[in-house]
Amino acid sequence: MFLLQDLPDQETLDNAEQMYGPVNQDGVLLFLKTLKTGSDLLNNLDQFLATYGLKHGRWITLVLLIREPMRTTTPSELSKKQGVTRATMTNLLNSLENDSYIKRVEHPVDSRATQITLTRKGVQLLNKIMPQYYELINKITKEISERQLKATAKLLEQLSQKTEEYLSH
């Protein structure tokens, strides 16, 4: 969650430049607005998902499972695809299993391993959520042209790549 609601104005950025040296003001505003927008979207998503007893972490796990050909995969694959630690994934899976949205089954080849399978109850939950989720996105983006949506997605991808490059050094 990004906690800054009062983004800097031109005067604040000018003062920052005087105090700290050159400031790419457009870059700062892009960075802060991206963080704020992402945080706002995530908060709204969590409010929407809360009506189904979920937060985005549990929901993403279910979505990843329904994308699998047999609706089954390993905990380590889920943690990799979700970008969370194995410990975090274990907690997510425990809570989803307690609600009967997933079940653990023995791996067909490696008896020491388990696989995670989406249950009928999990599929039914996603079948309720996903149409409303896509409708929400449609409402949010309906007045933005396709060209603007594609350009924004490309810009966000570039920002993500540059962030990865910077952090990997």
Coordinates of C-alpha atoms in Angstrom, one line a residue:
M1 CA 0.0 0.0 0.0
F2 CA 1.3 3.4 -0.9
L3 CA 0.4 5.9 1.8
L4 CA 1.0 9.2 0.2
Q5 CA -2.2 10.9 -0.9
D6 CA -1.0 14.5 -1.2
L7 CA 1.3 14.3 -4.2
P8 CA 3.8 17.1 -4.7
D9 CA 2.9 20.2 -6.7
Q10 CA 5.2 22.2 -9.0
E11 CA 6.5 24.4 -6.1
T12 CA 7.4 21.4 -4.0
L13 CA 9.3 19.8 -6.9
D14 CA 11.1 23.1 -7.6
N15 CA 12.1 23.3 -3.9
A16 CA 13.3 19.7 -4.0
E17 CA 15.5 20.6 -7.0
Q18 CA 17.0 23.5 -5.1
M19 CA 17.7 21.4 -2.0
Y20 CA 18.9 18.2 -3.6
G21 CA 20.1 19.0 -7.1
P22 CA 18.6 18.0 -10.5
V23 CA 15.2 16.3 -10.2
N24 CA 13.5 14.8 -13.2
Q25 CA 10.1 16.3 -12.2
D26 CA 8.1 14.4 -14.8
G27 CA 9.8 11.2 -13.8
V28 CA 9.0 11.8 -10.1
L29 CA 5.4 12.5 -10.9
L30 CA 5.1 9.4 -13.0
F31 CA 6.7 7.3 -10.3
L32 CA 4.4 8.7 -7.5
K33 CA 1.2 8.6 -9.6
T34 CA 2.0 5.0 -10.7
L35 CA 2.5 4.0 -7.0
K36 CA -0.7 5.8 -5.9
T37 CA -2.8 4.5 -8.8
G38 CA -1.6 0.9 -8.2
S39 CA -2.3 1.2 -4.5
D40 CA -5.7 2.7 -5.2
L41 CA -6.6 -0.1 -7.7
L42 CA -5.4 -2.8 -5.3
N43 CA -7.4 -1.3 -2.4
N44 CA -10.5 -1.3 -4.6
L45 CA -9.8 -4.8 -5.8
D46 CA -9.5 -6.0 -2.2
Q47 CA -12.8 -4.3 -1.3
F48 CA -14.5 -6.0 -4.3
L49 CA -12.9 -9.4 -3.4
A50 CA -13.9 -9.0 0.3
T51 CA -17.5 -9.5 -0.7
Y52 CA -16.4 -13.1 -1.5
G53 CA -14.3 -13.6 1.6
L54 CA -11.0 -13.1 -0.4
K55 CA -8.1 -10.8 -0.7
H56 CA -6.0 -10.5 -3.8
G57 CA -3.4 -13.0 -2.7
R58 CA -5.9 -15.9 -2.3
W59 CA -7.8 -14.8 -5.4
I60 CA -4.6 -14.8 -7.6
T61 CA -3.8 -18.3 -6.4
L62 CA -7.2 -19.5 -7.5
V63 CA -6.8 -17.7 -10.9
L64 CA -3.4 -19.3 -11.4
L65 CA -4.9 -22.7 -10.8
I66 CA -7.8 -22.3 -13.2
R67 CA -5.3 -21.3 -15.9
E68 CA -3.6 -24.7 -15.5
P69 CA -4.7 -27.3 -18.1
M70 CA -5.8 -29.8 -15.4
R71 CA -6.4 -27.1 -12.8
T72 CA -3.5 -28.6 -10.9
T73 CA 0.1 -27.6 -10.2
T74 CA 2.7 -27.7 -7.5
P75 CA 3.1 -25.2 -4.6
S76 CA 6.5 -24.2 -5.8
E77 CA 5.2 -23.3 -9.3
L78 CA 2.4 -21.3 -7.7
S79 CA 4.8 -19.4 -5.5
K80 CA 7.1 -18.7 -8.5
K81 CA 4.2 -17.5 -10.7
Q82 CA 2.7 -15.4 -7.9
G83 CA 6.1 -13.9 -6.8
V84 CA 5.8 -14.9 -3.2
T85 CA 7.9 -17.0 -0.9
R86 CA 7.1 -20.6 -0.4
A87 CA 6.2 -19.9 3.2
T88 CA 3.6 -17.2 2.1
M89 CA 2.3 -19.7 -0.5
T90 CA 1.9 -22.3 2.2
N91 CA -0.2 -19.9 4.3
L92 CA -2.3 -19.0 1.2
L93 CA -2.9 -22.7 0.4
N94 CA -3.7 -23.5 4.0
S95 CA -6.5 -20.9 4.1
L96 CA -7.8 -21.9 0.7
E97 CA -7.8 -25.5 1.7
N98 CA -9.7 -24.7 5.0
D99 CA -12.4 -23.0 2.8
S100 CA -12.4 -26.1 0.5
Y101 CA -11.4 -24.0 -2.6
I102 CA -8.4 -26.2 -3.2
K103 CA -7.2 -29.6 -2.2
R104 CA -3.8 -31.2 -1.8
V105 CA -3.2 -34.4 -3.7
E106 CA -0.2 -36.7 -3.9
H107 CA 2.1 -36.0 -6.9
P108 CA 1.6 -38.9 -9.4
V109 CA 5.4 -39.3 -10.0
D110 CA 7.1 -38.1 -6.8
S111 CA 5.3 -39.4 -3.7
R112 CA 7.2 -37.0 -1.5
A113 CA 5.6 -34.0 -3.3
T114 CA 2.1 -32.7 -3.4
Q115 CA 0.1 -31.0 -6.1
I116 CA -2.6 -28.4 -5.6
T117 CA -5.9 -28.9 -7.3
L118 CA -8.7 -26.4 -7.7
T119 CA -12.0 -27.9 -6.3
R120 CA -15.4 -27.6 -7.8
K121 CA -16.2 -25.0 -5.0
G122 CA -13.1 -23.0 -6.1
V123 CA -14.3 -23.1 -9.8
Q124 CA -17.8 -22.0 -8.7
L125 CA -16.4 -19.1 -6.7
L126 CA -14.3 -17.9 -9.7
N127 CA -17.3 -18.3 -12.0
K128 CA -19.1 -15.8 -9.7
I129 CA -16.2 -13.4 -9.3
M130 CA -14.7 -13.2 -12.8
P131 CA -17.6 -11.8 -14.8
Q132 CA -18.0 -9.0 -12.2
Y133 CA -14.2 -8.4 -12.2
Y134 CA -14.1 -7.9 -16.0
E135 CA -17.2 -5.7 -15.8
L136 CA -15.4 -3.6 -13.2
I137 CA -12.4 -3.2 -15.5
N138 CA -14.6 -2.3 -18.4
K139 CA -16.3 0.4 -16.4
I140 CA -13.0 1.9 -15.2
T141 CA -11.5 1.9 -18.7
K142 CA -14.5 2.6 -20.9
E143 CA -13.7 6.2 -21.5
I144 CA -10.0 5.6 -22.3
S145 CA -9.3 4.9 -26.0
E146 CA -7.7 1.7 -27.1
R147 CA -4.7 3.6 -28.2
Q148 CA -4.3 5.2 -24.8
L149 CA -4.7 1.9 -23.0
K150 CA -2.0 0.3 -25.2
A151 CA 0.4 3.2 -24.8
T152 CA -0.1 3.2 -21.0
A153 CA 0.5 -0.5 -20.8
K154 CA 3.7 -0.1 -22.9
L155 CA 4.9 2.7 -20.7
L156 CA 4.2 0.7 -17.5
E157 CA 6.1 -2.2 -19.0
Q158 CA 9.1 0.0 -19.7
L159 CA 8.9 1.4 -16.2
S160 CA 8.9 -2.1 -14.8
Q161 CA 11.8 -3.2 -17.0
K162 CA 13.9 -0.2 -15.9
T163 CA 13.1 -0.9 -12.3
E164 CA 14.2 -4.5 -12.7
E165 CA 17.4 -3.4 -14.4
Y166 CA 18.2 -0.9 -11.7
L167 CA 17.4 -3.3 -8.8
S168 CA 19.4 -6.2 -10.4
H169 CA 22.7 -4.2 -10.3

